Coordinates of C-alpha atoms in Angstrom, one line a residue:
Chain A
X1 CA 26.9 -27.7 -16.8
X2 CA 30.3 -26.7 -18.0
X3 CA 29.1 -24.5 -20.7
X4 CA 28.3 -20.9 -19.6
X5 CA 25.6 -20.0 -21.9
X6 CA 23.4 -23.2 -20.8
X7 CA 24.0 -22.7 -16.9
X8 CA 22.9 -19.5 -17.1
X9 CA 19.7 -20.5 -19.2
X10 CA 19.6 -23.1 -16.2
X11 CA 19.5 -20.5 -13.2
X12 CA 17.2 -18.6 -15.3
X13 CA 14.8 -21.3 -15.4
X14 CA 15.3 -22.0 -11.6
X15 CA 14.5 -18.6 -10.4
X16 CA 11.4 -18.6 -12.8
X17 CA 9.8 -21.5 -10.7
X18 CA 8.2 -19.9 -8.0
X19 CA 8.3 -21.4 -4.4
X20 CA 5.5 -22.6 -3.2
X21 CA 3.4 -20.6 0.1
X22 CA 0.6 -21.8 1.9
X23 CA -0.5 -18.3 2.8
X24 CA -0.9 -16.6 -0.7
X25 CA -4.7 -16.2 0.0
X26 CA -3.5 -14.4 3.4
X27 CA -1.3 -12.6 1.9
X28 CA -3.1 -11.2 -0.7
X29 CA -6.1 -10.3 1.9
X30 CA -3.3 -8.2 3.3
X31 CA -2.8 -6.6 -0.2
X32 CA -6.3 -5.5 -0.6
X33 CA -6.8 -4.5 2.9
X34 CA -4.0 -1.8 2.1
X35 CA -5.8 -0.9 -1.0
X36 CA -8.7 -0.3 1.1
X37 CA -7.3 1.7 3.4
X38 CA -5.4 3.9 1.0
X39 CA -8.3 4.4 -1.2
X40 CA -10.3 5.7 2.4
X41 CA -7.7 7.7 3.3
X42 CA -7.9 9.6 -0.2
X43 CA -11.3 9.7 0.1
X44 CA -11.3 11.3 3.6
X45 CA -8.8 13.8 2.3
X46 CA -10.6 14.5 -0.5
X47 CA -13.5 15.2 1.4
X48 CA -12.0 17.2 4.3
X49 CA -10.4 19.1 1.7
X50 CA -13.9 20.0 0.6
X51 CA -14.9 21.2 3.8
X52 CA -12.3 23.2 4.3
X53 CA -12.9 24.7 0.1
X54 CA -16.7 25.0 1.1
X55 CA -15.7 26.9 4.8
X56 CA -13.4 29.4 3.1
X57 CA -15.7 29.9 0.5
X58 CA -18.7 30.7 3.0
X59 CA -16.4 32.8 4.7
X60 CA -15.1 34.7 1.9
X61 CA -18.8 35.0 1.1
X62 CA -19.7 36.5 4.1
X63 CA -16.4 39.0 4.1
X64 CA -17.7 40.7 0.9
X65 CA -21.0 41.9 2.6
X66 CA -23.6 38.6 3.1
X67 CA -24.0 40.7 6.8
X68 CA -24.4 43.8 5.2
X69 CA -26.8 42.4 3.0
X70 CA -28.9 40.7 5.6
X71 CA -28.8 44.5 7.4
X72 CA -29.9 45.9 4.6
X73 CA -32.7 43.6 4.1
X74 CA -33.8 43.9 7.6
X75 CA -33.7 47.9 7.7
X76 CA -36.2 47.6 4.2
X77 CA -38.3 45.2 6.0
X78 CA -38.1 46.6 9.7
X79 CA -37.4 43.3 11.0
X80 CA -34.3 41.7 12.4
X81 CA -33.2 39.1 10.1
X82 CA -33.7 35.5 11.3
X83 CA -32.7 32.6 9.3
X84 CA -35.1 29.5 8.5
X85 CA -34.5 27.7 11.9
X86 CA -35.2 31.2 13.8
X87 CA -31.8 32.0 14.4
X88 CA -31.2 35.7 15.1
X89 CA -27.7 36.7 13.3
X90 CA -27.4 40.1 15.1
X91 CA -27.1 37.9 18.3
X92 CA -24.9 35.2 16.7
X93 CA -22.4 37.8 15.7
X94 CA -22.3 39.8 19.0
X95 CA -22.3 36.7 21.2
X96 CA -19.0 35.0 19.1
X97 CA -17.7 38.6 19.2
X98 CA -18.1 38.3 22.7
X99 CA -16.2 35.0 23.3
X100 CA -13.5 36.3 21.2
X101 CA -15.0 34.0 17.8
X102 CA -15.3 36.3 15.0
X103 CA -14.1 34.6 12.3
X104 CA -13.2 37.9 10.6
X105 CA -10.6 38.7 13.3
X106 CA -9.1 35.4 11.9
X107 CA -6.1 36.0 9.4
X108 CA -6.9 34.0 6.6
X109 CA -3.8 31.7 5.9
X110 CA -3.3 30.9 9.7
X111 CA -6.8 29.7 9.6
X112 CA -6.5 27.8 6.8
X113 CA -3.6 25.7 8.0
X114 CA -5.4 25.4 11.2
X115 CA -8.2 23.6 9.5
X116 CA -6.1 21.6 7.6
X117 CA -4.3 20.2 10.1
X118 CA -7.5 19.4 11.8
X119 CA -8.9 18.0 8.8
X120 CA -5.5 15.7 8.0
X121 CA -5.5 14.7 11.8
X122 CA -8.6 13.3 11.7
X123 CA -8.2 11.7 8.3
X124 CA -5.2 9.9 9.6
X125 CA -6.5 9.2 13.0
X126 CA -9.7 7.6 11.7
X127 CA -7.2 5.7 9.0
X128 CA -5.3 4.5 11.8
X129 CA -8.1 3.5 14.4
X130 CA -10.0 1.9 10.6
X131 CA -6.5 -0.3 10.1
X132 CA -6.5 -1.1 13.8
X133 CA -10.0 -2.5 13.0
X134 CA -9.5 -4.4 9.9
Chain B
X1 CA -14.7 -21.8 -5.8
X2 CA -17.4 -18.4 -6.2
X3 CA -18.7 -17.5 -9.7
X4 CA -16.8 -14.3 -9.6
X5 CA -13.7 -16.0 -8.5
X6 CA -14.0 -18.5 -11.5
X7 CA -14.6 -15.9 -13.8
X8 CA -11.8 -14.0 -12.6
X9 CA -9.4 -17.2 -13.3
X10 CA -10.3 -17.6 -16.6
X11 CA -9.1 -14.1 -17.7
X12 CA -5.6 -13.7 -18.7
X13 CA -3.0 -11.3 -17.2
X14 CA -3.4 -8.2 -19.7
X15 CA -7.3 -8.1 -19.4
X16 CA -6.9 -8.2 -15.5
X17 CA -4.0 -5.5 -15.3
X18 CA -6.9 -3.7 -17.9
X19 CA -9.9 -3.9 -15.4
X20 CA -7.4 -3.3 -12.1
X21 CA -6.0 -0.2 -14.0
X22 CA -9.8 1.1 -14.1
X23 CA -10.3 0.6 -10.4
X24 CA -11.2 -3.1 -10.2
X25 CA -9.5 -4.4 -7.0
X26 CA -11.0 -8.1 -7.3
X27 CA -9.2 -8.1 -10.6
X28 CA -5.9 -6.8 -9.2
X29 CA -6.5 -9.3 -6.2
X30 CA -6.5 -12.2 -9.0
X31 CA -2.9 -10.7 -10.2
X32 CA -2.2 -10.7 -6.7
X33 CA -2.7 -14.3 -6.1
X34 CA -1.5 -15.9 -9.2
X35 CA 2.1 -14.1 -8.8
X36 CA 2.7 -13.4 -5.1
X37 CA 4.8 -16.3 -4.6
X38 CA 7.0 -14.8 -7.4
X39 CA 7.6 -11.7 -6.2
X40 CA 8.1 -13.1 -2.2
X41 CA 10.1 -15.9 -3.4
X42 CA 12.4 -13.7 -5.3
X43 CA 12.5 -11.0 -2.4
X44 CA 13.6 -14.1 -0.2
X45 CA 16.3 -15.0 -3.0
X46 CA 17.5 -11.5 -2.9
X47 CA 18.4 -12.1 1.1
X48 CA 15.4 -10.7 2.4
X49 CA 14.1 -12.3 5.6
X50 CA 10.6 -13.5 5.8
X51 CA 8.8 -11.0 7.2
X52 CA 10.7 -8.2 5.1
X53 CA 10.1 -9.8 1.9
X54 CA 6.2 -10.1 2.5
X55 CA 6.0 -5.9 3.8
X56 CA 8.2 -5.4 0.2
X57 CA 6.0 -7.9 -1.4
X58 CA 2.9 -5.7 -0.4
X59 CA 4.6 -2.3 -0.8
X60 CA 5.2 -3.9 -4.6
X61 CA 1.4 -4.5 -5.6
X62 CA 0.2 -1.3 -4.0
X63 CA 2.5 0.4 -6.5
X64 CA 1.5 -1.1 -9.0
X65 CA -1.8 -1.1 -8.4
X66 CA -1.3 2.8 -8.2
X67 CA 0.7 2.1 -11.5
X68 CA -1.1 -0.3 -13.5
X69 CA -2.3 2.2 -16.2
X70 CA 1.8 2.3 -17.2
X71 CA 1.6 -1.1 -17.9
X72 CA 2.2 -1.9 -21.3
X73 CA 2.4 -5.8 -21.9
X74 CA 6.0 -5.7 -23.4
X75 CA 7.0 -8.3 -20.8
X76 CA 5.1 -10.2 -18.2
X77 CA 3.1 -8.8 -15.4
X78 CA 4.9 -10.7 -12.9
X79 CA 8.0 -9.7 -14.5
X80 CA 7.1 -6.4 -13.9
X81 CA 6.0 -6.6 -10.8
X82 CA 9.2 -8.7 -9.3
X83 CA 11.2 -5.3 -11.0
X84 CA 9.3 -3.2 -8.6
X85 CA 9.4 -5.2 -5.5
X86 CA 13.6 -5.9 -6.5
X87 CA 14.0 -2.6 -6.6
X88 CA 12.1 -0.8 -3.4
X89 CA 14.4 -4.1 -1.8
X90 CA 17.3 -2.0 -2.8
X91 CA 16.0 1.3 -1.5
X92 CA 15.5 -0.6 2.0
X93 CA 18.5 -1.7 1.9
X94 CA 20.6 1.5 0.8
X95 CA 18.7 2.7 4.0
X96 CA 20.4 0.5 6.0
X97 CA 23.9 0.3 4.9
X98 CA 25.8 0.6 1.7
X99 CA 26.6 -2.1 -0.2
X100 CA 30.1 -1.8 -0.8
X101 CA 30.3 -2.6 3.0
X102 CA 28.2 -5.3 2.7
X103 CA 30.0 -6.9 0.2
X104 CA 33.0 -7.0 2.4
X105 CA 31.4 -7.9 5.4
X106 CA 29.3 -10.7 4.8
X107 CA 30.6 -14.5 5.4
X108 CA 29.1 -16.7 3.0
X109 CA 27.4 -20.2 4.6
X110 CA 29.8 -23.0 3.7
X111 CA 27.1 -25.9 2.3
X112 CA 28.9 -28.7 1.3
X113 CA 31.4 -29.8 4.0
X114 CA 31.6 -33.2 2.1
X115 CA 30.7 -32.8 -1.2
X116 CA 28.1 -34.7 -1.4
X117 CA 24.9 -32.8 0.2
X118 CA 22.2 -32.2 -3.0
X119 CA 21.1 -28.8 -3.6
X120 CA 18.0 -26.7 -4.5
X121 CA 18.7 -23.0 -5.6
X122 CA 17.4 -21.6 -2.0
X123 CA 20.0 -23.6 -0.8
X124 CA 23.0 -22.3 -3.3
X125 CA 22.2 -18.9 -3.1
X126 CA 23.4 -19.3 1.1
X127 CA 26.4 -19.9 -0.1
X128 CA 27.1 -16.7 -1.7
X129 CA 28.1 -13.4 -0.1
X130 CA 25.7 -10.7 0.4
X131 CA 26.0 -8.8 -3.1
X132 CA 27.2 -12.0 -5.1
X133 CA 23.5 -12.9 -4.1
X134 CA 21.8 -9.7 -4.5
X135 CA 23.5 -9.5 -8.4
X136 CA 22.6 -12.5 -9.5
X137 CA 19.2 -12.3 -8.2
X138 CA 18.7 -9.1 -10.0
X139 CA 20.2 -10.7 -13.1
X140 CA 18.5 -13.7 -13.4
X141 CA 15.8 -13.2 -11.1
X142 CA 14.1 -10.1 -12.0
X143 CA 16.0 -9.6 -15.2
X144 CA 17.7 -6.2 -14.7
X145 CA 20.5 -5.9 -16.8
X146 CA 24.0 -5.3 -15.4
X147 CA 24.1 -1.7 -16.1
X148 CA 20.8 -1.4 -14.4
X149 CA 21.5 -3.3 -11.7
X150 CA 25.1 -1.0 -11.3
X151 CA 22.9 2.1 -11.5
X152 CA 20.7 0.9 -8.9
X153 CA 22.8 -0.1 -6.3
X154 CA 25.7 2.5 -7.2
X155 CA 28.4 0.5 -7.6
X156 CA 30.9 0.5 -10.8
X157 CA 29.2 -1.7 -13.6
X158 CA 33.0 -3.9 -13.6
X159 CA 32.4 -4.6 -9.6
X160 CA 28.9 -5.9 -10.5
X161 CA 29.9 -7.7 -13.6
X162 CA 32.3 -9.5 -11.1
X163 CA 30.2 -10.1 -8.7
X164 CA 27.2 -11.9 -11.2
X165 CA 30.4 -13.9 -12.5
X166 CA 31.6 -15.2 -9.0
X167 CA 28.1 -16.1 -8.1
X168 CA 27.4 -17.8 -11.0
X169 CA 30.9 -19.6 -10.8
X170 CA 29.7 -20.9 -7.1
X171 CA 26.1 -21.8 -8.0
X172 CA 27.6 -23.8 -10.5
X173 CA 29.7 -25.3 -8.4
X174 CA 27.4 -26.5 -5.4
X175 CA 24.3 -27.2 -8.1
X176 CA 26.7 -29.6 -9.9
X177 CA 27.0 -31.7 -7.2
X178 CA 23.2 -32.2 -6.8
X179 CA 21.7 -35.8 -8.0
X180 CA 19.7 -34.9 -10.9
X181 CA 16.0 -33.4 -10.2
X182 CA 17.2 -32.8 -6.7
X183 CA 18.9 -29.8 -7.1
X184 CA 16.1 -28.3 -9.3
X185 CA 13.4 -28.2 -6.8
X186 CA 12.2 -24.9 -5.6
X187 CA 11.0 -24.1 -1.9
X188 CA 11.0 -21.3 1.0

């Protein structure tokens, strides 16, 4: 081995041969059960994120005049408007009023972060209790 | 050995890194087995201990799993792969300490008190210091030039030039005393 070029041809080809583990299939269980998780956690995300788009947009909905609407529709008709299930939304708005829950009260951006942190809180506490698990 | 599994092991790299860029993670888990000990053996060369090496190891395939689209076939996967994992090694590392003070501080293992013991690579690389053993590994192991390997773990290209040449000067050394085929095996 006294010529350069060949002994470093020669270490080349040693650290090409791979060493030999008894665990690979363990290990690369490990692998995908990291893959796993991150693709849940992007899907939780993804689909809190959704929940939160969808809230806000319901809100938003019902800041430009949804209960107006609905108050307008009941004065034509003479009747207090009740949703589907029976659900009287004069009451539902003066009881969360009461308790200090009208979601109009709420800025918007404060509200929005609120939810988000719930949203990511739970993503990553079910991501963590779901690696736990596996 | 499943259907799936043996369908799986007749495809080549390129067609796996193909379906595993689309999603498929049985196809990536293929990749995963056929060149884990590549990547962990050469995170073990680089100084790693065990466990570290496997969490890089890992760390290493989720990327580029996450990556596998920017795959282009110039060079092998496992090539490619054994880039990654070398260099989120050196990030870990940087964390840690610098390396100019590790290249001070480490003692290297002396091997051959008589002369006479036969070597395997694994063995040699103990007898380098820290950074002699990180460049080389680099160099010849995942096949980052010296510049690149300078740039990486910011130090002057002449003080890793040096550094490749000393190791290589003491591998040769301790490998040359090895009975031949003894000093070429290759084992963690």
């Amino acid at each position: 081995m006294s010529d350069p070029d060949a002994f470093d041809g020669e270490i080349e080809r040693m650290f090409a041969r791979a060493p030999a583990f008894d665990d690979t299939e363990a290990f690369a269980d490990r692998v995908d059960r990291r893959l796993g998780l991150s693709w849940y956690l992007r899907t939780v995300v993804l689909t809190g994120a959704g929940v939160v788009g969808g809230f806000f947009a319901v809100r938003e909905t019902l800041d430009a005049g949804l209960g107006t609407g609905l108050s307008q529709i009941a004065a034509m008709t003479s009747q207090t408007p009740q949703s589907s299930a029976g659900l009287d939304w004069s009451q539902l708005g003066a009881l969360m009023s009461s308790r200090g829950l009208d979601l109009a009260m709420i800025p918007a951006m404060p509200l929005f972060w609120l939810v988000s942190v719930a949203v990511i809180g739970a993503a990553v506490a079910s991501a963590v209790h779901a690696n736990q698990g596996g | 050995m499943t259907a799936t599994s043996s369908r799986l092991a007749r495809l080549h790299d390129t067609e796996l890194v193909a379906m595993a860029a689309a999603g498929g993670r049985r196809e990536f888990g293929e990749l995963v087995r056929r060149h884990a000990a590549s990547v962990r053996g050469l995170l073990r060369r680089m100084g790693a201990d065990p466990a570290l090496a496997d969490d890089v190891a890992q760390d290493a395939f989720i990327q580029a799993f996450e990556r596998c689209a920017d795959f282009r076939g110039e060079g092998t996967f496992s090539a490619w792969v054994r880039r990654i994992a070398a260099r989120l090694y050196i990030k870990r590392r940087q964390k840690e300490a610098r390396w100019t003070e590790l290249s001070e501080a480490e003692e290297p293992v002396t091997l051959m008190p008589d002369g006479a013991r036969s070597l395997d690579l694994d063995d040699a690389l103990k007898g380098l210091s820290e950074i002699e053993r990180m460049c080389v590994s680099l160099c010849h192991g995942a096949g980052l030039t010296q510049a690149e390997i300078a740039d990486a773990l910011k130090l002057p290209l002449g003080t890793v030039k040096s550094h490749v040449k000393r190791g290589l000067d003491k591998l040769r050394a301790q490998l040359a005393v090895a009975p031949t085929g003894q000093g070429r095996r290759a084992h963690v």
